[in-house]
CSV table of C-alpha atoms in Angstrom, one decimal:
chain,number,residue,atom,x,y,z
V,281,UNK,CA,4.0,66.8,-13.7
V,282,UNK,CA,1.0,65.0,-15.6
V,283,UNK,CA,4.0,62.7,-16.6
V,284,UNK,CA,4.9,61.9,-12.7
V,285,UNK,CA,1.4,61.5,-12.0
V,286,UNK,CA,0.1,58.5,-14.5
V,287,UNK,CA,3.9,57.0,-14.1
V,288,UNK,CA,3.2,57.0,-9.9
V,289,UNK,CA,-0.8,55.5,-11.2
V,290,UNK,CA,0.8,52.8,-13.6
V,291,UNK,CA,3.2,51.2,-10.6
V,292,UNK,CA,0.1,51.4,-8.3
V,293,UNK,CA,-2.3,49.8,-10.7
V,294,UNK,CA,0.9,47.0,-11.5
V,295,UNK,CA,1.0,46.4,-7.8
V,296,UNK,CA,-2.7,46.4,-7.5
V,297,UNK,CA,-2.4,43.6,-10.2
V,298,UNK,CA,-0.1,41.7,-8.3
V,299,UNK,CA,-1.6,41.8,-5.1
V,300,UNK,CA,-4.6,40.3,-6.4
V,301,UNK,CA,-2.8,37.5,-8.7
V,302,UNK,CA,-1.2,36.6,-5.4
V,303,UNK,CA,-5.0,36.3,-3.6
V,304,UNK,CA,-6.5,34.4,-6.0
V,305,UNK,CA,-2.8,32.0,-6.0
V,306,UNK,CA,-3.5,32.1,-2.3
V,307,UNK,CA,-7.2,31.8,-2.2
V,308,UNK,CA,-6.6,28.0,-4.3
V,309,UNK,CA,-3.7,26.7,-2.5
V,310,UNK,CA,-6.3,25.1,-0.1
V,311,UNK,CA,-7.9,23.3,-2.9
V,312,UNK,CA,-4.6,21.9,-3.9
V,313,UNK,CA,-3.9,20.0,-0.2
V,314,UNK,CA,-7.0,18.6,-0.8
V,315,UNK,CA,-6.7,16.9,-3.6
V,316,UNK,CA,-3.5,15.5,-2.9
V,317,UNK,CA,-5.4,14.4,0.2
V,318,UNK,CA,-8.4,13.0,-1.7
V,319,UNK,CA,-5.6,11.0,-3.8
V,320,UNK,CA,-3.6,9.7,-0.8
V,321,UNK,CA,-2.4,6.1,-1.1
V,322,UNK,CA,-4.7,3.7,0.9
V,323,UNK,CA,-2.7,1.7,3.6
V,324,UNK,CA,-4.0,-1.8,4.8
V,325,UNK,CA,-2.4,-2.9,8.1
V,326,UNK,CA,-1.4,-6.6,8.2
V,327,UNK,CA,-0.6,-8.1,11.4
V,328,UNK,CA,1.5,-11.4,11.1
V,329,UNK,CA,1.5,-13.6,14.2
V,330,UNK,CA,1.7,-17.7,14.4
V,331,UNK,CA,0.1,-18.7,12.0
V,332,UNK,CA,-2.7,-16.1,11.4
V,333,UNK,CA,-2.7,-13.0,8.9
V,334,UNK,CA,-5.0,-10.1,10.0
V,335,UNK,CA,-5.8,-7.7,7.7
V,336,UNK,CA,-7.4,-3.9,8.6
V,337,UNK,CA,-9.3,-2.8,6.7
V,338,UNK,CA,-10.0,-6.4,4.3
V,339,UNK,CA,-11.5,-4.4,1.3
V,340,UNK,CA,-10.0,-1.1,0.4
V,341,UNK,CA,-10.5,1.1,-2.2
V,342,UNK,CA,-7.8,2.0,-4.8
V,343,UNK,CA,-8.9,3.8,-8.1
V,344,UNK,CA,-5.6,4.3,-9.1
V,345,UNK,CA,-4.4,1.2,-8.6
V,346,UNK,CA,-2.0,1.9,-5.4
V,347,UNK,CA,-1.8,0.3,-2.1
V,348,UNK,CA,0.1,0.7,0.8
V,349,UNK,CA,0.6,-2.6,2.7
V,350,UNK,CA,2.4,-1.9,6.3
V,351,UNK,CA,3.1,-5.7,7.8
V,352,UNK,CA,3.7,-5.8,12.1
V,353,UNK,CA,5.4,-9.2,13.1
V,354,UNK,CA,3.8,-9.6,16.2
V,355,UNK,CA,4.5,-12.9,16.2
V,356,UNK,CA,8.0,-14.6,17.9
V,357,UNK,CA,9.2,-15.7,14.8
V,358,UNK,CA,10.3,-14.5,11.3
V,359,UNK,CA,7.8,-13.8,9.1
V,360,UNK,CA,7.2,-12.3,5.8
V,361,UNK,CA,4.3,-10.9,3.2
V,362,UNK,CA,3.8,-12.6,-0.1
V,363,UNK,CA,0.7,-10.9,-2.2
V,364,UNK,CA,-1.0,-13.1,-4.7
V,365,UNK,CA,-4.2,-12.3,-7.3
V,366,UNK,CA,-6.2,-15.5,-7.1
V,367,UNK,CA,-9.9,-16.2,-5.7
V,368,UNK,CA,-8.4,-17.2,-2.0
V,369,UNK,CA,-5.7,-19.4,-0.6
V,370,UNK,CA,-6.9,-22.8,-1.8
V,371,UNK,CA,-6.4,-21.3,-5.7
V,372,UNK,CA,-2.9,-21.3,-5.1
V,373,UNK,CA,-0.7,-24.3,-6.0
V,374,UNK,CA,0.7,-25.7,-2.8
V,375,UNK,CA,3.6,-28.9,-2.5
V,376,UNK,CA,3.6,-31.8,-0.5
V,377,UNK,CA,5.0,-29.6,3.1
V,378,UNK,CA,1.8,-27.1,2.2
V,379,UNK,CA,3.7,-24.1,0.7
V,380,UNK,CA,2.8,-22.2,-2.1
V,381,UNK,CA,5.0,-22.7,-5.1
V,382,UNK,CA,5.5,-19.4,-6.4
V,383,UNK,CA,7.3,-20.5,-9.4
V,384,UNK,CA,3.7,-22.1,-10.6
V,385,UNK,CA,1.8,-18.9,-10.3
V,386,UNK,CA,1.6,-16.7,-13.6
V,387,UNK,CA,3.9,-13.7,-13.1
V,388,UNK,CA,1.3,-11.1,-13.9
V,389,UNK,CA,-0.6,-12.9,-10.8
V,390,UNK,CA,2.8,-12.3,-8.5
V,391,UNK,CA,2.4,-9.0,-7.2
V,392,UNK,CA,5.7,-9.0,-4.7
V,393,UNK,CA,6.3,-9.6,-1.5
V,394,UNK,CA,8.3,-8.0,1.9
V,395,UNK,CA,11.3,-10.9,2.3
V,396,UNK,CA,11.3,-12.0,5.9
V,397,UNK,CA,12.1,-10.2,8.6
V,398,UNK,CA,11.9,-10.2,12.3
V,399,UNK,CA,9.7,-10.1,14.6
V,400,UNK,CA,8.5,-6.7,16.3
V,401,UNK,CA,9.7,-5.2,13.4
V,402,UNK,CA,7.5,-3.7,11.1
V,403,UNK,CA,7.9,-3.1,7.1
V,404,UNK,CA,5.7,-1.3,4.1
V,405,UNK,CA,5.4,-1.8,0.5
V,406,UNK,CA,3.7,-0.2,-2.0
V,407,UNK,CA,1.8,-2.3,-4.6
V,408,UNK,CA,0.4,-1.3,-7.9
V,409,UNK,CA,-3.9,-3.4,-7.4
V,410,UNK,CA,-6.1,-3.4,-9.7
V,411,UNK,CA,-9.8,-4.1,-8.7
V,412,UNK,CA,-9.9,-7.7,-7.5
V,413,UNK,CA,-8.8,-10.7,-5.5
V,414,UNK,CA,-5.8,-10.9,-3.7
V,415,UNK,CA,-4.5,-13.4,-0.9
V,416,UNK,CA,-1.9,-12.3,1.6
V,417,UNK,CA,0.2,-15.1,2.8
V,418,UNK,CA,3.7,-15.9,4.9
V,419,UNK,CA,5.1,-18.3,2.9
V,420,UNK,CA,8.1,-19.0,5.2
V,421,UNK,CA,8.7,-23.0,6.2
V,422,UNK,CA,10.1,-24.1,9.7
V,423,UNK,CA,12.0,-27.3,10.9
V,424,UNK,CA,10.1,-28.2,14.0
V,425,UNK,CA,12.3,-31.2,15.9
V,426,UNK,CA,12.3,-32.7,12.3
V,427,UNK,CA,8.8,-31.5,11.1
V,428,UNK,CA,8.9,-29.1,8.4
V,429,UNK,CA,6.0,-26.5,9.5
V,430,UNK,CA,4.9,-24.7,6.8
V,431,UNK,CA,2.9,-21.2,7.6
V,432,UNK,CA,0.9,-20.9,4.7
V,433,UNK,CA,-0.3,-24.8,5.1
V,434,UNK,CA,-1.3,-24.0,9.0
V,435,UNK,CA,-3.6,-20.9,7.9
V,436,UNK,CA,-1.3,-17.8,8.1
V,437,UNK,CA,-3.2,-16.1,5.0
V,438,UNK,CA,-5.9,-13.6,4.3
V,439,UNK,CA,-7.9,-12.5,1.3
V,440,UNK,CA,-7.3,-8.9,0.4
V,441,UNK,CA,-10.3,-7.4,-2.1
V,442,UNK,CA,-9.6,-4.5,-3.9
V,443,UNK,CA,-12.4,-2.4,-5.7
């Protein structure tokens, strides 16, 4: 019977033990939510309309080196999202119609780009920033009744600072 009796003691004390490794699992599952919280991607809304880039907020944050750019065409055209390190928009190499040549900017400086799309539509990206400078631009050209428009060249850019 003494047998029964610390057999019956050990399975209470084992579930005892269990209950409380599942508090303490419990009691730091909070803690968890908030730190993927506190390491959330930050998101900078760009608006694209003719010929104006607008970002929100225009300096963000980013210790680890992530950003989340979400681009709204709200203009009534196609429009897309080049991203650039450089100082501001007259760094960039531009040819005689006012575009950027991409092909002359240093590769480490390219940091990618959303490809054209239409407009009310909205796209993200996710880009790897390190602290810095960074201009936004649609680098998309337009014949205009034999004018070749070009966005970039009539002010569609915005400087993006990362810290």
């Amino acid at each position: 019977m003494n047998t029964t009796v610390n057999s019956h003691r050990s399975i209470i004390r084992a579930a005892f033990g269990t209950m409380a490794a599942l508090a303490l699992l419990v009691g730091f599952a909070p803690n968890a939510g908030a730190t993927a919280a506190a390491k959330a991607t930050p998101t900078v809304n760009v608006t694209l309309i003719e010929y104006k880039v607008k970002l929100k907020p225009a300096t963000v944050s980013a210790p680890a080196g992530k950003v989340k750019l979400v681009a709204k065409n709200k203009g009534s055209m196609l429009h897309e999202m080049v991203v650039v390190r450089a100082a501001d928009a007259a760094a960039l190499p531009v040819d005689a119609e006012g575009s950027v040549v991409e092909d002359q900017i240093p590769e480490a400086n390219l940091m990618g780009e959303i490809p054209e799309f239409k407009e009310g539509k909205t796209k993200s990206k996710v880009f790897a920033l390190t602290p810095g400078t960074y201009v936004v631009f649609c680098n998309i050209t337009e014949d205009q009744g034999g004018t070749t428009i070009s966005h970039f060249k009539q002010g569609m850019h915005a400087v993006l600072t990362v810290k």
